[in-house]
């Protein structure tokens, strides 16, 4: 069995390799050669923790396994990340455990890669201004991955505590891009691509604030009750997602489904666009929206890429198991 600890992963996998792994597995999901198993998420009644599993099988890549972990709110006080996760990969032919891989950095990379894949396939080719809504742990990963997909010149960003935007300003500087902290109305008025990555339970971005031709990647909503955009925006947009079942229950589209603004058939898997089975964006005026809910197969895809890289560079630890 191969062990790849958290500490070596940053030197192994790049945003580009994460992009390739996630794009491939979205395509496999849409071709029905990969599927996610039902998600388990439980409040365990200890340390205020939320714990669960995301799992699945990609028959094309022979990736079988799960990501196990969750949220421990007291971790920061112990010098640890509140979100903790580990990926377990199994041999699809024998069921033996193939690898154990640290899942914390990989979660951020695979989430940012999902938004980047949506931008690569759905945003207007001439997009110049990138808007980021949110400034938490994930936001800088999103900025790095998405900024590489179009010839962006400027970043506009909003956070409910604007002083937290300084980290994003630093990343924009590093990438040689202009940076402006703006109101949400101004962000919608300027941005050609918008990434929302917050833990909000109320709509922050409204349809009336978004200009024609924008691509919106909603990445924060991964649980029942969360919400980042209003139903006017959902109704105005052509809708895409990683997985329709998650989009309608725990993703950004859950609210529009409940009040019958949309039906599940209105949402297309991004993999269908990647595979050429759906045309994706059809005009420069169309608003496209990707509901990135986060699926277990994304975790397995990037973990498998890490195992290959660790083995090829001789930094994987192998144990008899
Ligand atoms: P974080 O706790 O580091 O940051 C949270 C961000 O949300 C901050 O910018 C904060 O200001 C903002 N926020 C919180 N409540 C808000 C509110 N009511 N109104 C406006 N802004 C609010 O979290 P993070 O690690 O950056 O993750 C952001 C979100 O993305 C989380 O909700 C997380 O569960 C989700 N997430 C989704 C995926 C996926 O695959 N879709 C993967 C990982 C994380």
Short mmCIF file of C-alpha atoms and ligand atoms in Angstrom, two decimals:
data_model
loop_
_atom_site.label_atom_id
_atom_site.label_comp_id
_atom_site.label_asym_id
_atom_site.label_seq_id
_atom_site.Cartn_x
_atom_site.Cartn_y
_atom_site.Cartn_z
CA UNK A 1 0.00 0.00 0.00
CA UNK A 2 1.24 3.49 -0.90
CA UNK A 3 1.15 6.32 1.64
CA UNK A 4 1.39 9.93 0.45
CA UNK A 5 1.37 12.26 3.47
CA UNK A 6 -0.15 15.73 3.40
CA UNK A 7 3.28 17.38 3.78
CA UNK A 8 4.64 16.20 0.40
CA UNK A 9 1.58 16.90 -1.73
CA UNK A 10 2.22 20.61 -2.37
CA UNK A 11 5.49 19.73 -4.13
CA UNK A 12 3.88 17.02 -6.23
CA UNK A 13 0.64 18.23 -7.79
CA UNK A 14 0.06 21.46 -9.70
CA UNK A 15 -3.18 23.28 -10.51
CA UNK A 16 -2.64 22.13 -14.13
CA UNK A 17 -2.47 18.44 -13.15
CA UNK A 18 -5.56 18.92 -10.94
CA UNK A 19 -7.38 20.53 -13.90
CA UNK A 20 -6.60 17.55 -16.15
CA UNK A 21 -7.71 15.01 -13.52
CA UNK A 22 -10.99 16.83 -12.80
CA UNK A 23 -11.82 17.50 -16.46
CA UNK A 24 -11.28 13.82 -17.24
CA UNK A 25 -13.50 12.57 -14.41
CA UNK A 26 -16.32 15.02 -15.23
CA UNK A 27 -16.23 13.62 -18.78
CA UNK A 28 -16.31 10.07 -17.41
CA UNK A 29 -19.30 10.91 -15.16
CA UNK A 30 -21.27 12.31 -18.11
CA UNK A 31 -20.39 9.22 -20.19
CA UNK A 32 -21.76 7.12 -17.27
CA UNK A 33 -18.48 5.29 -16.84
CA UNK A 34 -18.01 6.89 -13.42
CA UNK A 35 -20.55 7.38 -10.66
CA UNK A 36 -20.63 8.76 -7.13
CA UNK A 37 -22.10 6.77 -4.27
CA UNK A 38 -24.53 8.45 -1.82
CA UNK A 39 -22.82 10.95 0.48
CA UNK A 40 -22.75 10.30 4.24
CA UNK A 41 -22.45 13.37 6.53
CA UNK A 42 -23.14 13.17 10.27
CA UNK A 43 -22.86 15.42 13.31
CA UNK A 44 -21.02 12.94 15.54
CA UNK A 45 -21.91 14.55 18.88
CA UNK A 46 -18.25 15.06 19.81
CA UNK A 47 -16.01 18.13 19.39
CA UNK A 48 -18.90 19.76 17.44
CA UNK A 49 -17.55 17.79 14.48
CA UNK A 50 -19.27 17.04 11.18
CA UNK A 51 -17.88 13.83 9.73
CA UNK A 52 -18.61 11.91 6.54
CA UNK A 53 -17.63 10.08 3.38
CA UNK A 54 -17.71 10.91 -0.31
CA UNK A 55 -17.03 7.92 -2.51
CA UNK A 56 -17.40 6.46 -5.98
CA UNK A 57 -15.99 4.40 -8.83
CA UNK A 58 -14.53 5.53 -12.14
CA UNK A 59 -14.59 2.44 -14.35
CA UNK A 60 -12.58 4.15 -17.08
CA UNK A 61 -9.68 5.14 -14.80
CA UNK A 62 -10.21 2.23 -12.36
CA UNK A 63 -10.37 4.70 -9.46
CA UNK A 64 -12.33 3.18 -6.58
CA UNK A 65 -12.36 4.71 -3.12
CA UNK A 66 -13.51 7.37 -0.73
CA UNK A 67 -12.64 10.63 0.94
CA UNK A 68 -13.26 10.51 4.65
CA UNK A 69 -13.24 13.59 6.83
CA UNK A 70 -15.16 16.68 7.78
CA UNK A 71 -15.14 19.82 9.90
CA UNK A 72 -13.72 20.19 13.42
CA UNK A 73 -14.40 23.82 14.50
CA UNK A 74 -11.99 23.62 17.47
CA UNK A 75 -8.98 22.66 15.34
CA UNK A 76 -7.75 26.21 14.65
CA UNK A 77 -7.09 26.68 18.39
CA UNK A 78 -4.89 23.55 18.24
CA UNK A 79 -2.91 24.87 15.26
CA UNK A 80 -4.71 22.53 12.85
CA UNK A 81 -6.93 23.13 9.81
CA UNK A 82 -10.64 22.94 10.71
CA UNK A 83 -11.36 20.90 7.56
CA UNK A 84 -9.62 17.51 7.78
CA UNK A 85 -9.75 14.78 5.16
CA UNK A 86 -7.95 11.67 3.93
CA UNK A 87 -8.44 9.81 0.63
CA UNK A 88 -8.38 6.00 0.49
CA UNK A 89 -7.97 4.32 -2.91
CA UNK A 90 -8.73 0.62 -3.46
CA UNK A 91 -7.62 -1.82 -6.14
CA UNK A 92 -10.71 -2.22 -8.36
CA UNK A 93 -9.76 -5.83 -9.20
CA UNK A 94 -9.14 -7.11 -5.67
CA UNK A 95 -10.59 -4.59 -3.17
CA UNK A 96 -7.22 -4.31 -1.43
CA UNK A 97 -6.33 -0.84 -0.13
CA UNK A 98 -4.03 0.67 -2.78
CA UNK A 99 -3.19 4.04 -1.24
CA UNK A 100 -3.81 6.47 1.61
CA UNK A 101 -3.39 10.12 0.59
CA UNK A 102 -3.64 13.35 2.60
CA UNK A 103 -6.80 15.11 1.44
CA UNK A 104 -6.62 18.69 2.76
CA UNK A 105 -4.67 20.48 0.04
CA UNK A 106 -6.22 18.17 -2.58
CA UNK A 107 -9.72 19.33 -1.58
CA UNK A 108 -8.79 22.95 -2.28
CA UNK A 109 -7.05 22.06 -5.55
CA UNK A 110 -9.86 19.86 -6.87
CA UNK A 111 -12.50 22.48 -5.97
CA UNK A 112 -10.53 25.24 -7.71
CA UNK A 113 -9.95 22.91 -10.67
CA UNK A 114 -13.71 22.35 -11.03
CA UNK A 115 -14.32 26.11 -11.34
CA UNK A 116 -11.39 26.39 -13.75
CA UNK A 117 -12.76 23.56 -15.95
CA UNK A 118 -16.13 25.35 -16.05
CA UNK A 119 -14.45 28.61 -17.09
CA UNK A 120 -12.37 26.84 -19.76
CA UNK A 121 -15.50 25.33 -21.32
CA UNK A 122 -18.18 27.99 -20.71
CA UNK A 123 -16.74 31.51 -20.29
CA UNK A 124 -16.48 33.90 -23.22
CA UNK A 125 -13.01 33.62 -24.81
CA UNK A 126 -12.52 37.40 -24.48
CA UNK A 127 -13.23 37.58 -20.72
CA UNK A 128 -11.04 40.29 -19.16
CA UNK A 129 -12.32 40.90 -15.63
CA UNK A 130 -12.55 38.15 -13.01
CA UNK A 131 -14.76 38.67 -9.95
CA UNK A 132 -14.20 36.72 -6.74
CA UNK A 133 -16.90 36.68 -4.03
CA UNK A 134 -15.40 35.49 -0.73
CA UNK A 135 -11.96 35.62 0.85
CA UNK A 136 -11.71 32.47 2.96
CA UNK A 137 -9.27 29.56 2.71
CA UNK A 138 -10.48 28.44 -0.75
CA UNK A 139 -10.57 31.85 -2.43
CA UNK A 140 -6.88 32.16 -3.33
CA UNK A 141 -6.89 28.64 -4.84
CA UNK A 142 -9.88 29.64 -6.95
CA UNK A 143 -8.17 32.82 -8.11
CA UNK A 144 -4.97 31.02 -9.15
CA UNK A 145 -6.75 28.21 -11.04
CA UNK A 146 -9.35 30.37 -12.80
CA UNK A 147 -7.00 33.23 -13.70
CA UNK A 148 -5.04 30.81 -15.90
CA UNK A 149 -8.05 30.07 -18.13
CA UNK A 150 -8.61 33.42 -19.87
CA UNK A 151 -6.57 36.54 -20.72
CA UNK A 152 -7.74 38.33 -17.55
CA UNK A 153 -6.39 41.82 -16.93
CA UNK A 154 -8.03 42.64 -13.63
CA UNK A 155 -9.51 41.05 -10.51
CA UNK A 156 -12.47 42.61 -8.70
CA UNK A 157 -13.32 41.10 -5.34
CA UNK A 158 -15.93 41.37 -2.60
CA UNK A 159 -15.97 39.95 0.91
CA UNK A 160 -18.26 40.79 3.83
CA UNK A 161 -15.10 41.76 5.75
CA UNK A 162 -13.16 43.67 3.04
CA UNK A 163 -9.92 43.70 5.09
CA UNK A 164 -9.65 39.93 4.46
CA UNK A 165 -9.23 40.64 0.72
CA UNK A 166 -5.54 41.49 1.18
CA UNK A 167 -4.53 37.84 0.60
CA UNK A 168 -6.26 37.89 -2.78
CA UNK A 169 -4.61 41.23 -3.61
CA UNK A 170 -1.25 39.56 -2.93
CA UNK A 171 -2.08 36.66 -5.29
CA UNK A 172 -3.24 39.11 -7.98
CA UNK A 173 0.05 41.05 -7.60
CA UNK A 174 1.98 37.80 -7.94
CA UNK A 175 0.06 36.99 -11.14
CA UNK A 176 0.65 40.50 -12.52
CA UNK A 177 -3.07 41.37 -12.50
CA UNK A 178 -4.77 44.55 -11.33
CA UNK A 179 -6.87 44.27 -8.17
CA UNK A 180 -9.84 46.24 -6.84
CA UNK A 181 -11.93 45.71 -3.71
CA UNK A 182 -15.49 46.60 -4.79
CA UNK A 183 -19.16 46.53 -3.80
CA UNK A 184 -21.13 43.50 -4.95
CA UNK A 185 -23.04 45.71 -7.44
CA UNK A 186 -19.78 46.97 -8.90
CA UNK A 187 -18.40 43.43 -9.06
CA UNK A 188 -21.42 42.26 -11.09
CA UNK A 189 -21.19 45.34 -13.32
CA UNK A 190 -17.52 44.77 -14.17
CA UNK A 191 -16.87 41.02 -14.12
CA UNK A 192 -16.99 38.74 -17.18
CA UNK A 193 -16.42 35.69 -14.97
CA UNK A 194 -17.54 35.45 -11.31
CA UNK A 195 -16.55 32.80 -8.76
CA UNK A 196 -18.59 32.67 -5.54
CA UNK A 197 -16.82 30.81 -2.72
CA UNK A 198 -18.50 31.62 0.61
CA UNK A 199 -20.40 29.80 3.37
CA UNK A 200 -23.41 32.08 3.00
CA UNK A 201 -26.98 30.91 3.68
CA UNK A 202 -28.54 33.89 1.85
CA UNK A 203 -28.18 35.13 -1.72
CA UNK A 204 -25.25 37.54 -2.02
CA UNK A 205 -25.25 37.98 -5.81
CA UNK A 206 -28.52 38.88 -7.56
CA UNK A 207 -29.57 38.40 -11.17
CA UNK A 208 -30.07 42.14 -11.71
CA UNK A 209 -26.38 42.73 -10.79
CA UNK A 210 -24.92 40.35 -13.40
CA UNK A 211 -24.33 41.59 -16.94
CA UNK A 212 -25.18 39.58 -20.10
CA UNK A 213 -22.42 37.19 -21.21
CA UNK A 214 -21.07 36.52 -17.71
CA UNK A 215 -20.02 33.05 -16.58
CA UNK A 216 -20.72 32.43 -12.88
CA UNK A 217 -19.10 29.52 -11.01
CA UNK A 218 -20.95 28.96 -7.72
CA UNK A 219 -18.51 26.94 -5.60
CA UNK A 220 -19.46 27.60 -1.96
CA UNK A 221 -22.81 25.83 -1.70
CA UNK A 222 -22.20 22.18 -0.87
CA UNK A 223 -24.81 21.59 1.87
CA UNK A 224 -28.58 21.87 2.29
CA UNK A 225 -29.52 25.42 3.30
CA UNK A 226 -26.50 27.24 1.90
CA UNK A 227 -27.02 29.81 -0.86
CA UNK A 228 -24.91 32.38 -2.76
CA UNK A 229 -27.12 33.62 -5.64
CA UNK A 230 -30.82 34.43 -6.04
CA UNK A 231 -33.39 32.64 -8.18
CA UNK A 232 -33.49 35.51 -10.69
CA UNK A 233 -29.90 34.68 -11.62
CA UNK A 234 -30.62 30.94 -11.73
CA UNK A 235 -33.66 31.59 -13.96
CA UNK A 236 -31.68 33.86 -16.30
CA UNK A 237 -28.72 31.49 -16.70
CA UNK A 238 -28.03 28.36 -18.71
CA UNK A 239 -27.28 25.90 -15.92
CA UNK A 240 -24.43 23.41 -15.64
CA UNK A 241 -23.18 21.29 -12.75
CA UNK A 242 -20.82 18.50 -11.77
CA UNK A 243 -23.71 16.17 -10.79
CA UNK A 244 -27.42 16.94 -11.17
CA UNK A 245 -28.44 14.87 -8.09
CA UNK A 246 -26.17 16.95 -5.84
CA UNK A 247 -27.01 20.25 -7.56
CA UNK A 248 -30.73 19.83 -6.86
CA UNK A 249 -30.33 18.73 -3.23
CA UNK A 250 -27.18 20.28 -1.70
CA UNK A 251 -25.97 22.63 -4.45
CA UNK A 252 -26.82 26.16 -5.52
CA UNK A 253 -29.84 24.99 -7.55
CA UNK A 254 -31.61 23.42 -4.51
CA UNK A 255 -33.68 26.55 -3.75
CA UNK A 256 -34.83 27.10 -7.34
CA UNK A 257 -35.89 23.44 -7.48
CA UNK A 258 -37.94 23.77 -4.27
CA UNK A 259 -39.85 26.84 -5.49
CA UNK A 260 -40.26 25.34 -9.00
CA UNK A 261 -38.24 28.06 -10.79
CA UNK A 262 -36.37 25.24 -12.56
CA UNK A 263 -36.61 21.47 -13.04
CA UNK A 264 -33.71 18.99 -12.83
CA UNK A 265 -33.88 18.65 -16.66
CA UNK A 266 -32.83 22.31 -16.94
CA UNK A 267 -29.38 21.47 -15.53
CA UNK A 268 -26.65 19.92 -17.73
CA UNK A 269 -23.59 18.07 -16.50
CA UNK A 270 -20.41 19.93 -17.43
CA UNK A 271 -19.00 16.58 -18.58
CA UNK A 272 -21.51 16.59 -21.46
CA UNK A 273 -19.95 19.82 -22.73
CA UNK A 274 -16.44 18.37 -22.30
CA UNK A 275 -17.51 15.26 -24.27
CA UNK A 276 -19.04 17.39 -27.04
CA UNK A 277 -22.58 16.10 -26.33
CA UNK A 278 -23.85 19.55 -25.30
CA UNK A 279 -22.92 22.76 -27.09
CA UNK A 280 -22.29 24.75 -23.88
CA UNK A 281 -22.37 28.53 -24.38
CA UNK A 282 -24.23 29.48 -27.58
CA UNK A 283 -23.93 33.28 -27.66
CA UNK A 284 -21.84 36.16 -26.31
CA UNK A 285 -24.89 37.46 -24.39
CA UNK A 286 -25.81 34.21 -22.65
CA UNK A 287 -25.24 33.96 -18.89
CA UNK A 288 -23.82 30.55 -18.00
CA UNK A 289 -23.76 29.25 -14.40
CA UNK A 290 -21.80 26.27 -13.07
CA UNK A 291 -23.07 24.80 -9.80
CA UNK A 292 -19.94 23.14 -8.39
CA UNK A 293 -21.16 20.96 -5.54
CA UNK A 294 -17.99 18.88 -5.07
CA UNK A 295 -18.15 15.14 -5.81
CA UNK A 296 -16.15 12.25 -4.36
CA UNK A 297 -14.87 11.27 -7.82
CA UNK A 298 -12.99 14.59 -8.01
CA UNK A 299 -11.13 13.60 -4.83
CA UNK A 300 -10.30 10.15 -6.17
CA UNK A 301 -9.09 11.63 -9.47
CA UNK A 302 -6.60 14.08 -7.91
CA UNK A 303 -5.49 11.54 -5.28
CA UNK A 304 -4.76 8.99 -7.98
CA UNK A 305 -2.74 11.61 -9.90
CA UNK A 306 -0.76 12.31 -6.70
CA UNK A 307 -0.02 8.61 -6.15
CA UNK A 308 1.38 8.33 -9.69
CA UNK A 309 3.51 11.45 -9.21
CA UNK A 310 4.76 10.29 -5.80
CA UNK A 311 5.76 6.90 -7.22
CA UNK A 312 7.47 8.37 -10.28
CA UNK A 313 9.48 10.78 -8.09
CA UNK A 314 10.33 8.17 -5.46
CA UNK A 315 8.65 9.99 -2.54
CA UNK A 316 5.84 7.50 -1.92
CA UNK A 317 6.12 5.34 1.19
CA UNK A 318 5.20 1.71 0.49
CA UNK A 319 4.06 -0.59 3.32
CA UNK A 320 2.87 -4.21 3.39
CA UNK A 321 -0.81 -4.23 4.29
P1 LIG B 1 -13.75 29.80 5.06
O1 LIG B 1 -14.47 29.52 6.33
O2 LIG B 1 -12.28 29.88 5.07
O3 LIG B 1 -14.30 31.18 4.43
C1 LIG B 1 -15.68 31.44 4.39
C2 LIG B 1 -15.96 32.61 3.47
O4 LIG B 1 -17.39 32.77 3.39
C3 LIG B 1 -15.39 33.94 3.96
O5 LIG B 1 -15.04 34.73 2.85
C4 LIG B 1 -16.59 34.56 4.69
O6 LIG B 1 -16.52 35.97 4.75
C5 LIG B 1 -17.71 34.11 3.77
N1 LIG B 1 -19.02 34.09 4.42
C6 LIG B 1 -19.42 33.28 5.44
N2 LIG B 1 -20.70 33.55 5.74
C7 LIG B 1 -21.10 34.54 4.91
C8 LIG B 1 -22.32 35.24 4.77
N3 LIG B 1 -23.37 34.97 5.53
N4 LIG B 1 -22.38 36.19 3.80
C9 LIG B 1 -21.32 36.47 3.04
N5 LIG B 1 -20.14 35.84 3.13
C10 LIG B 1 -20.04 34.88 4.07
O7 LIG B 1 -14.26 28.70 4.02
P2 LIG B 1 -13.52 28.16 2.72
O8 LIG B 1 -12.66 27.01 3.09
O9 LIG B 1 -12.96 29.30 1.94
O10 LIG B 1 -14.78 27.54 1.94
C11 LIG B 1 -15.79 28.39 1.44
C12 LIG B 1 -17.04 27.56 1.20
O11 LIG B 1 -16.79 26.60 0.16
C13 LIG B 1 -17.47 26.74 2.41
O12 LIG B 1 -18.86 26.90 2.58
C14 LIG B 1 -17.13 25.32 2.05
O13 LIG B 1 -18.00 24.38 2.65
C15 LIG B 1 -17.31 25.35 0.54
N6 LIG B 1 -16.57 24.30 -0.18
C16 LIG B 1 -17.15 23.82 -1.30
C17 LIG B 1 -16.48 22.84 -2.02
C18 LIG B 1 -17.09 22.31 -3.29
O14 LIG B 1 -16.57 21.35 -3.85
N7 LIG B 1 -18.14 22.90 -3.79
C19 LIG B 1 -15.24 22.36 -1.58
C20 LIG B 1 -14.67 22.91 -0.46
C21 LIG B 1 -15.34 23.90 0.24
#
